[in-house]
CSV table of C-alpha atoms in Angstrom, one decimal:
chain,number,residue,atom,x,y,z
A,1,UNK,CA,10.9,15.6,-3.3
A,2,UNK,CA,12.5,13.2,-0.9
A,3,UNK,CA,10.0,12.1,2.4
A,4,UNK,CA,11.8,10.7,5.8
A,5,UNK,CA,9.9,9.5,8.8
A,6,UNK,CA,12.3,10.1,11.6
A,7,UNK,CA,15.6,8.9,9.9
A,8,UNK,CA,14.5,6.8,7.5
A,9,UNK,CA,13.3,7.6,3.6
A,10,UNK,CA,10.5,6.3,2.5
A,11,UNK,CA,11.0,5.4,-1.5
A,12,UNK,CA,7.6,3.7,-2.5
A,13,UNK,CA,3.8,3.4,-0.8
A,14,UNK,CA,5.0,0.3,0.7
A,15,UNK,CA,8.3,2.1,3.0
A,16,UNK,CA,5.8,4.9,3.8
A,17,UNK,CA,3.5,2.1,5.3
A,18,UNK,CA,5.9,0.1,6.6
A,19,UNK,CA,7.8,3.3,8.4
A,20,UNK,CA,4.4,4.8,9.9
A,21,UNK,CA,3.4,1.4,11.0
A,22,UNK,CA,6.2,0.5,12.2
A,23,UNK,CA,6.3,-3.1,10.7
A,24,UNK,CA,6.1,-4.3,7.4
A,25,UNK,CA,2.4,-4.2,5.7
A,26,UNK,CA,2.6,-8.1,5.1
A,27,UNK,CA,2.6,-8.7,8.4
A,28,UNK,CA,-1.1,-7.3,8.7
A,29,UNK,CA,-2.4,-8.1,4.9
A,30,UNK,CA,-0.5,-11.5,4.4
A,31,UNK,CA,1.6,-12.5,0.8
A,32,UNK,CA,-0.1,-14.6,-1.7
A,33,UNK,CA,1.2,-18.2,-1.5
A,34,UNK,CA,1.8,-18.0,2.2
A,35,UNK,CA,1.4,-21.6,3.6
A,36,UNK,CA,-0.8,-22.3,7.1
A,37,UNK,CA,2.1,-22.6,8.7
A,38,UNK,CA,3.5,-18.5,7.9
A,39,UNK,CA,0.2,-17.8,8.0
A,40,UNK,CA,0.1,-18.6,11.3
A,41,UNK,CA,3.5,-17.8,12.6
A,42,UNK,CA,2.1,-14.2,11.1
A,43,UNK,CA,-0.8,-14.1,12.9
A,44,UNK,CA,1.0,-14.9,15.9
A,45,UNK,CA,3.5,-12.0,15.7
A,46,UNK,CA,0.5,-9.6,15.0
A,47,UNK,CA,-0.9,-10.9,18.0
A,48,UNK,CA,2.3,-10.2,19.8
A,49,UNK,CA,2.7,-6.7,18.9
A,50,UNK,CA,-1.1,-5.8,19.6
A,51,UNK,CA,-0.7,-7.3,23.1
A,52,UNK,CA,2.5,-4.8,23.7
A,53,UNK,CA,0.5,-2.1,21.8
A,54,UNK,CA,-3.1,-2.6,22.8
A,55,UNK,CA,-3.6,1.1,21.4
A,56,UNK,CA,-2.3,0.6,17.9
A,57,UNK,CA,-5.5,0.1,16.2
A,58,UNK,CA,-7.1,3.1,17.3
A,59,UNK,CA,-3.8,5.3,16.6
A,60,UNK,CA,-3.5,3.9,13.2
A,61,UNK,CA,-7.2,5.2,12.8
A,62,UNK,CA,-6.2,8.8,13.9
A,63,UNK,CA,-3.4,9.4,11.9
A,64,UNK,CA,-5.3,7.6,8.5
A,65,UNK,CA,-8.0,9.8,9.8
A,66,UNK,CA,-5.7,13.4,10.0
A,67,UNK,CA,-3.7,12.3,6.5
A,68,UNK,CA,-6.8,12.0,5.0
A,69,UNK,CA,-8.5,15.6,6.6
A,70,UNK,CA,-4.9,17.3,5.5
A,71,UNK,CA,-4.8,15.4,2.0
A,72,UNK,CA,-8.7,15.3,0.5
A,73,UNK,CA,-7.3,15.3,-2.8
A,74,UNK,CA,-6.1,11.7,-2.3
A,75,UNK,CA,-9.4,10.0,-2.9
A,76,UNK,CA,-10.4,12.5,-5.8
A,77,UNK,CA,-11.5,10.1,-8.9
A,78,UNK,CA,-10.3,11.3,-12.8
A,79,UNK,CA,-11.7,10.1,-15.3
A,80,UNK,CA,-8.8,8.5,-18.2
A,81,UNK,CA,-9.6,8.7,-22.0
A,82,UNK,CA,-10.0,5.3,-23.2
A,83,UNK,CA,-6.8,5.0,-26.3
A,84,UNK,CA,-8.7,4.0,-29.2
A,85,UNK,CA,-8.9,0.7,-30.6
A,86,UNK,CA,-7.4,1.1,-34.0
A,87,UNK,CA,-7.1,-2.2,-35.7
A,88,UNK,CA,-4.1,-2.9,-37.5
A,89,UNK,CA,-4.7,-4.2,-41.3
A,90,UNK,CA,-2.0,-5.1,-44.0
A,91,UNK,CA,-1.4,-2.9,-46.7
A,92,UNK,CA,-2.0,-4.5,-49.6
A,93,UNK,CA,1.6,-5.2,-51.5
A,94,UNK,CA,3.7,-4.0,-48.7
A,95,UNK,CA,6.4,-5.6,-47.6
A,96,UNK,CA,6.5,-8.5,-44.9
């Protein structure tokens, strides 16, 4: 199953982010490694687009808010079955 928001396909987590956000997930989260100076030239951009959005924030809530209303199975937790930890041992006269 293929998802689009508007035109564009979102492949992985991080296009479905980046699409409903409408900018790229690093911009908000940061990349490890980033210096002070990208660090602030991010900052700096974020601050742009919340001053031409003051409303983002709280629309980002709402739609997190409906995905998760419409999608409860997202957060359920399964248990995984540990693989046992089966030691390997030489037999004895086999081959190396």
């Amino acid at each position: 199953m293929r998802t689009f928001i508007g035109r564009q396909q979102a492949v992985s987590r991080a296009d479905f982010a980046e699409l409903a956000l409408g900018t790229p997930v690093e911009l908000w989260l940061g990349v490890e490694g980033e210096t002070d100076e990208e660090r602030a030239a991010r900052l700096d951009a974020a601050r742009d687009i919340l001053a031409d959005f003051p409303n983002l924030p709280d629309d980002l809530i709402r739609v997190a808010a409906e995905v998760i209303e419409d999608n409860p199975d997202v957060f359920d937790v399964v248990p995984l079955a540990r693989p046992s930890r089966r030691r390997r041992t030489a037999r004895k006269g086999a081959a190396a």
